[in-house]
Each structure stands twice: as C-alpha cells, then as structure tokens.
C-alpha cells in the first residue's frame, strides 16, 4: 500500500490520499512521536536545543504535514468516509497533545533548558519557543495531580470531538435544504447572475427550474434583491435555523446539546487550571490583559456606535415605510438596505461585479503585494490538487529565492465548508542552513463562473480575498526558522487579524483599484464617478455592522466569562441580554444564529471573537502610516514587512507594533475609517 501521508517530502499528493490512508499513517506517526520523546529523554541528562527541542520540532512537523492535508480535504471536499476517519483521528491527536503537554519528564527537561546557561545564548525566537512551551505545559495541566490530569485529558478529547461535530452539523444542515423554484415570476428583482447561478445549480442536480441553496453566494442575493417577500422569509428562516431545534430541518442536525456540553467542558477545564472561567483562560495566550480590559474595550465601542446605528436603522425604517412597508422584518433588512444604498448612492454590489472579473482581481492583488514588498508572484502548473478549480502560486523575493507557495481555491461548491480562511499546509522552519518553504491554503466561497464568463466578484468578495491573502502573507513571508513561532504560529490570537484586516484597506484606494479592476468585457477601469459613489457609500450602515460584530463579541465573551455550573450555559438568555443592552435590532424569536456560530463553538475563537475588533485597532492604525506616507510607499512597506510580517510570533505583538509605528496603537484611525470619529 502506498503511503502518501508518510512521504512528507514536497507538497501533499492530494490525488493519492484516500480515507484508508489516514488512520494508519496518523497512528504510526503518533507512535513514533511517543517513542522519540522517551528516546531523547533517556539519551541525555543535560538537555539542549539541539538534543531535545530541534528533534521534537522535526517530529511535530512530520505529524502536521500528514494531518494538514487531511483536515483540509475534510473541509473542502467533504465525504462520509473521510469525515469518519477524520473524526476517528481527532481524539488520537488530542490525546497525544495532552499527553506530551502533561509529560513530567519532558516538562522537567524544558525547565532545565529554561533555567540553564544555554538559554541565555539562544536567540529571541528560540527563547520564545521555550517560554511558550512552559506556558503550554501549564495550560495542559502539568501542575495537576494524577486524577485531575486524567480528567483534563478526557475533557480535551471530548472538546475536540464535540467542536468537530458542531461544524459537521452546520455543514450538513446547510446541504440538507434547498429551494426549487419553477415559476419565473418568483425571481423578480433578482439580478441575472443570481438567476444564472440558480439555473446552473438546478442543472447540476438534474432539477427543473432554479435551485437556491444555503451556500452564501446562492442565499445572499435572494435576501438582498428578491422582491418576493415570502421567498425571502422562507430562505431567511431556513438559514438562521440551521443546526437547531426549529425551522425546516428542525432537530435533524441540532447543535443545542453540543453547545451546552462544549460550554460546560470549557468551564471545567478552565477551573482545573485555576482560572475563574474560560474567558480568563482564553486571555492567557492573548494580547489583552484582563477580562475587564476586553469588556471595557467592547462596551466603549458599542457606546460610540449605538447612536449612529440607531440613526441608520431609523433611516432604513423610514425608507421602507416610504416604499409602503410598515413592519420591517429581519428578512426585509438586506433587501431595503440594498434599495436604500441604491437610492442614496446609486450603487449596488451587483453593479460593481462586472468590474471585478477574477483574473483581473487576482493579478491586481499580486501586483499590489509585489509593489509593497518587492516580491514576485507567479503561477505554477501541473500541481496535484483536490479540485480542478484550484490554482497554485509561488512567491519569490529574488530570482530563484522562493519565500512561499499557496493554493487558491476560490469558489463555493457543495460539500465545501462555507466562509473564507487561510490555513497552513507547510510551515517555515530552518535548520543548518536548510529552509522549509511555507505553503498556505487560501480558501474562499465566492460566486463561481457562470457559463463562459469569468467569475465576477462583488467588492465585498474582493475585500474578503485581500483579507485572507493578508493572513497568507503573514504565514508565507515569515523569516523565523522555528516552527513554533514562525508565521502565524505563536501569534496572540487577538493580534493575528492585524495583517489580514490591514490588507483590506487597499480595496478602497483608487491607485490600487486600478490594478484590481477592469470591466470584464471592455477592460475599462472603474470610472471616476462610480469610484466617487463607491467611496461615499463606504460607510453605509457601518455603525449597524460594527454593532453587530460587537454583539457577537460580547455574547461570546460573556458566555464564557459568566458560565455557572448550577445554571448551565444560558446561551439564549445571554444573547438576549447582550442584545437588550447594545443592539438596536432584535431578530425574530426563531432565529438561532448561535447554532451555526462555528467561530466560537467549532473553532478557535472561543472567548476570542473580540479579536477582530481588537486587531482592527492595530490594522487601522498600521494602515494610517501608509495614509501618511503614500499607500505604495516602499519604505513603509519594507518596515511593515520587517517588523510585522516577517516576525511571526517571535516577539510580543505590542513590541512589534511599536517598532513599526514608533508608538503604541490608538483607536483614532479605526473610528475615522468607520465614520465614527467625533
Ligand atoms: Zn481573518
């Protein structure tokens, strides 16, 4: 039997990986890892970077390189069989991680290095690796007695299983429902692109008529443009009740019990480690210093945004009333917002699409990055991928000097997890002069090409692409040679959105837009007057949007901070309380957005959703340096590259920010960009 997952030279051999390979490969690697630890500990009494840390990093890397393509395939070409083995391996990996994290001998060996003479000669990044390791031993329960350690390990395994189940339920619920329309009059108001996508989806599924799904590129245009209010309500209801006890797939993929268990286990784990709650535990690895600091930050922004958000909502209500609608409901909001935007600025996402054909956007994005950082990005053919739509690129800083490589998977399709993200395929490491080039997966869920036309992106989609590319650059341009703190590794989670949100700014600058846009038929640049309108519309409903982000962040943070074992998670009541305090909009009673809130219940943003806003302070302030010096200023670009992008997690984010900006961050640029400056 060939073993594509164990052969970790070069890129993953996606076409050869089958579900049968996964468990044997992972089991073998974990067994090798366990044996190596014992062997290294036994072979020495004086531990050093070279005889302990470096070989362990090497082993970790082999495991990551085997597991990364599996996790990725599970997310982008999900099948029953793959999901099954993926879920079988999760507890094995979790067990391994906690076992090493609780390994007394290993812990003592790291302490010996930290306390010894060698430590003083290590470089900054190496010291950070050791410091982080000691911190993570503590966070894995090393200081607990045997029975508590065992319980902690069990909790970690249960959590990895439950959070994966949470995401699976959301994906299944998204796939489980669609709406087939055979009467064309029901499509009134929908732009041609949305109709064509629905017709194409119908053909792919051998159904007559137009098929609308809960994948975002199919769902959203209905909400924004369909005149038929019942259709909007039907789609909205299906979307916001996914994975819950209500709505059209009620009870089939219900996440309620999972959420309750996840919350209880997180709280228990945090308490075992000596924290009052999981929010405190979450901050142990973040830039924010205390739960009060986070709450004050969020509450302050909410106070600033609320009056403006109320005005925006009043304006929308009045506008809808003028159009003859007296009871504005949740399924009317995107629709009338889009109409109002058009009324005020004569602009719509749909109108902008012809200006953003995929080839132009992608090559323009590369051109911008090339100018900013002195790089070169080129496509590489004949790479083994998981789908014919996937492209592969290489970034160099001089001929023959490759900095990183990435897969780009742009379009939504069935059995691909929704949203957009960057993930690591291969992480940068270096040893004795040899450097392992970092490789990234950039995944989006954009509207696919229809017929023979190139894919046409909304401006929002272009912004999303820039965002993910920012994460990608952070991962790929790092110059740090130790995997634990290279790229995004070891970067405090609430600073990790700095390079990504930072990149979004270029999508609004004329000079940059000229590089990423061009009419798909004529190649013509966005006309000056359209650009004007885009800009005037930039902060349309921005306070409402900010308030919504703050609502999610406060909900997430309070949920984890206020967990009470006697009362349970109180998920709905907490959400309702947050809304009562800060929201201007109350969604309908049946809305179960929390049941598909994968950031918090399925991923790493638990008690960390605030990170988006936190990092936006950093990203807005960092961009203001370019506003001052010119958006393509090479010297400023170089400084951002050297101080932020290349440094990974080797130093504290505040220290890096100050090195770049010459001072600590202020909130001013964020308020100004959001139209909230006093
Ligand atoms: Zn991001």
Short mmCIF file of N, CA and C in Angstrom, two decimals, residues 604-671:
data_model
loop_
_atom_site.label_atom_id
_atom_site.label_comp_id
_atom_site.label_asym_id
_atom_site.label_seq_id
_atom_site.Cartn_x
_atom_site.Cartn_y
_atom_site.Cartn_z
N UNK A 604 -11.51 28.20 16.88
CA UNK A 604 -10.62 28.75 17.89
C UNK A 604 -10.98 30.11 18.44
N UNK A 605 -12.16 30.62 18.11
CA UNK A 605 -12.48 31.97 18.56
C UNK A 605 -13.24 32.02 19.88
N UNK A 606 -13.27 30.91 20.61
CA UNK A 606 -13.99 30.89 21.89
C UNK A 606 -13.42 31.93 22.84
N UNK A 607 -14.30 32.77 23.38
CA UNK A 607 -13.88 33.90 24.20
C UNK A 607 -12.77 34.68 23.49
N UNK A 608 -12.87 34.72 22.17
CA UNK A 608 -11.85 35.40 21.39
C UNK A 608 -12.41 36.09 20.16
N UNK A 609 -13.73 36.11 20.03
CA UNK A 609 -14.31 36.77 18.86
C UNK A 609 -14.02 38.28 18.89
N UNK A 610 -13.81 38.79 20.10
CA UNK A 610 -13.46 40.21 20.23
C UNK A 610 -12.18 40.54 19.46
N UNK A 611 -11.39 39.49 19.15
CA UNK A 611 -10.10 39.70 18.50
C UNK A 611 -10.21 40.50 17.21
N UNK A 612 -11.31 40.30 16.48
CA UNK A 612 -11.47 41.04 15.22
C UNK A 612 -11.42 42.54 15.45
N UNK A 613 -12.20 42.99 16.43
CA UNK A 613 -12.21 44.44 16.70
C UNK A 613 -10.91 44.89 17.33
N UNK A 614 -10.40 44.06 18.21
CA UNK A 614 -9.14 44.39 18.89
C UNK A 614 -8.03 44.59 17.85
N UNK A 615 -7.95 43.65 16.93
CA UNK A 615 -6.89 43.72 15.92
C UNK A 615 -7.18 44.82 14.91
N UNK A 616 -8.46 45.20 14.78
CA UNK A 616 -8.78 46.26 13.83
C UNK A 616 -8.24 47.60 14.29
N UNK A 617 -8.12 47.76 15.59
CA UNK A 617 -7.46 48.96 16.11
C UNK A 617 -6.02 48.98 15.58
N UNK A 618 -5.36 47.83 15.65
CA UNK A 618 -3.98 47.72 15.19
C UNK A 618 -3.89 47.90 13.67
N UNK A 619 -4.80 47.23 12.94
CA UNK A 619 -4.70 47.26 11.48
C UNK A 619 -5.02 48.65 10.93
N UNK A 620 -6.03 49.31 11.52
CA UNK A 620 -6.40 50.65 11.04
C UNK A 620 -5.26 51.62 11.32
N UNK A 621 -4.67 51.50 12.50
CA UNK A 621 -3.59 52.40 12.87
C UNK A 621 -2.35 52.12 12.01
N UNK A 622 -2.09 50.84 11.73
CA UNK A 622 -0.96 50.50 10.86
C UNK A 622 -1.18 51.08 9.47
N UNK A 623 -2.40 50.95 8.96
CA UNK A 623 -2.66 51.49 7.62
C UNK A 623 -2.52 53.01 7.60
N UNK A 624 -2.85 53.66 8.71
CA UNK A 624 -2.74 55.13 8.72
C UNK A 624 -1.30 55.57 8.46
N UNK A 625 -0.33 54.71 8.76
CA UNK A 625 1.06 55.04 8.42
C UNK A 625 1.22 55.14 6.90
N UNK A 626 0.47 54.31 6.17
CA UNK A 626 0.51 54.37 4.70
C UNK A 626 -0.29 55.56 4.19
N UNK A 627 -1.36 55.91 4.90
CA UNK A 627 -2.11 57.10 4.51
C UNK A 627 -1.21 58.33 4.59
N UNK A 628 -0.32 58.30 5.60
CA UNK A 628 0.57 59.44 5.78
C UNK A 628 1.70 59.46 4.75
N UNK A 629 2.21 58.27 4.41
CA UNK A 629 3.42 58.24 3.57
C UNK A 629 3.15 57.88 2.11
N UNK A 630 1.89 57.45 1.81
CA UNK A 630 1.56 57.00 0.46
C UNK A 630 1.33 55.49 0.49
N UNK A 631 0.25 55.05 -0.18
CA UNK A 631 -0.16 53.65 0.00
C UNK A 631 0.80 52.67 -0.67
N UNK A 632 1.67 53.17 -1.53
CA UNK A 632 2.65 52.26 -2.13
C UNK A 632 4.07 52.65 -1.71
N UNK A 633 4.15 53.38 -0.62
CA UNK A 633 5.47 53.79 -0.15
C UNK A 633 6.33 52.57 0.18
N UNK A 634 7.44 52.42 -0.55
CA UNK A 634 8.26 51.21 -0.40
C UNK A 634 8.91 51.14 0.98
N UNK A 635 9.28 52.31 1.49
CA UNK A 635 9.99 52.32 2.76
C UNK A 635 9.03 51.88 3.88
N UNK A 636 7.78 52.39 3.84
CA UNK A 636 6.80 51.99 4.85
C UNK A 636 6.45 50.51 4.68
N UNK A 637 6.32 50.09 3.41
CA UNK A 637 6.03 48.69 3.13
C UNK A 637 7.13 47.79 3.68
N UNK A 638 8.36 48.21 3.44
CA UNK A 638 9.51 47.45 3.92
C UNK A 638 9.49 47.33 5.44
N UNK A 639 9.14 48.43 6.09
CA UNK A 639 9.11 48.42 7.56
C UNK A 639 8.01 47.49 8.07
N UNK A 640 6.85 47.51 7.40
CA UNK A 640 5.76 46.61 7.80
C UNK A 640 6.18 45.15 7.61
N UNK A 641 6.84 44.92 6.48
CA UNK A 641 7.33 43.58 6.19
C UNK A 641 8.30 43.09 7.27
N UNK A 642 9.28 43.93 7.57
CA UNK A 642 10.33 43.53 8.52
C UNK A 642 9.83 43.43 9.96
N UNK A 643 8.99 44.42 10.35
CA UNK A 643 8.60 44.49 11.77
C UNK A 643 7.42 43.59 12.09
N UNK A 644 6.52 43.39 11.13
CA UNK A 644 5.31 42.62 11.44
C UNK A 644 5.30 41.28 10.70
N UNK A 645 5.27 41.35 9.37
CA UNK A 645 5.02 40.12 8.61
C UNK A 645 6.12 39.06 8.80
N UNK A 646 7.35 39.50 8.90
CA UNK A 646 8.44 38.52 8.98
C UNK A 646 8.64 37.95 10.37
N UNK A 647 8.09 38.62 11.37
CA UNK A 647 8.46 38.29 12.75
C UNK A 647 7.66 37.16 13.37
N UNK A 648 6.53 36.82 12.76
CA UNK A 648 5.71 35.74 13.31
C UNK A 648 5.38 35.98 14.77
N UNK A 649 5.47 34.92 15.56
CA UNK A 649 5.17 35.03 16.98
C UNK A 649 6.42 35.11 17.82
N UNK A 650 7.52 35.56 17.21
CA UNK A 650 8.79 35.53 17.92
C UNK A 650 8.89 36.59 19.01
N UNK A 651 8.07 37.65 18.87
CA UNK A 651 8.06 38.70 19.90
C UNK A 651 6.62 39.12 20.18
N UNK A 652 6.43 39.86 21.28
CA UNK A 652 5.07 40.28 21.65
C UNK A 652 4.51 41.25 20.62
N UNK A 653 3.21 41.13 20.30
CA UNK A 653 2.62 41.97 19.26
C UNK A 653 2.74 43.47 19.54
N UNK A 654 2.66 43.85 20.81
CA UNK A 654 2.77 45.28 21.13
C UNK A 654 4.16 45.78 20.78
N UNK A 655 5.17 44.98 21.08
CA UNK A 655 6.55 45.36 20.79
C UNK A 655 6.74 45.53 19.27
N UNK A 656 6.18 44.61 18.50
CA UNK A 656 6.32 44.68 17.05
C UNK A 656 5.59 45.90 16.50
N UNK A 657 4.39 46.14 17.04
CA UNK A 657 3.62 47.28 16.56
C UNK A 657 4.38 48.59 16.80
N UNK A 658 4.91 48.72 18.01
CA UNK A 658 5.64 49.94 18.35
C UNK A 658 6.87 50.09 17.45
N UNK A 659 7.52 48.96 17.14
CA UNK A 659 8.68 49.03 16.25
C UNK A 659 8.28 49.57 14.88
N UNK A 660 7.10 49.12 14.40
CA UNK A 660 6.65 49.59 13.10
C UNK A 660 6.18 51.04 13.14
N UNK A 661 5.35 51.36 14.14
CA UNK A 661 4.63 52.63 14.13
C UNK A 661 5.35 53.73 14.89
N UNK A 662 6.31 53.33 15.73
CA UNK A 662 7.03 54.33 16.53
C UNK A 662 6.28 54.75 17.77
N UNK A 663 5.14 54.12 18.03
CA UNK A 663 4.35 54.43 19.23
C UNK A 663 3.31 53.34 19.42
N UNK A 664 2.61 53.37 20.57
CA UNK A 664 1.56 52.39 20.81
C UNK A 664 0.33 52.72 19.96
N UNK A 665 -0.52 51.72 19.71
CA UNK A 665 -1.70 51.98 18.87
C UNK A 665 -2.72 52.88 19.56
N UNK A 666 -3.46 53.63 18.75
CA UNK A 666 -4.60 54.38 19.27
C UNK A 666 -5.84 53.98 18.46
N UNK A 667 -6.99 54.28 19.01
CA UNK A 667 -8.26 53.87 18.40
C UNK A 667 -8.70 54.85 17.29
N UNK A 668 -7.99 55.97 17.18
CA UNK A 668 -8.44 57.06 16.30
C UNK A 668 -8.67 56.64 14.85
N UNK A 669 -7.71 55.90 14.30
CA UNK A 669 -7.82 55.54 12.88
C UNK A 669 -9.04 54.65 12.65
N UNK A 670 -9.30 53.71 13.57
CA UNK A 670 -10.47 52.84 13.43
C UNK A 670 -11.75 53.66 13.43
N UNK A 671 -11.86 54.61 14.36
CA UNK A 671 -13.06 55.44 14.43
C UNK A 671 -13.22 56.27 13.16
#
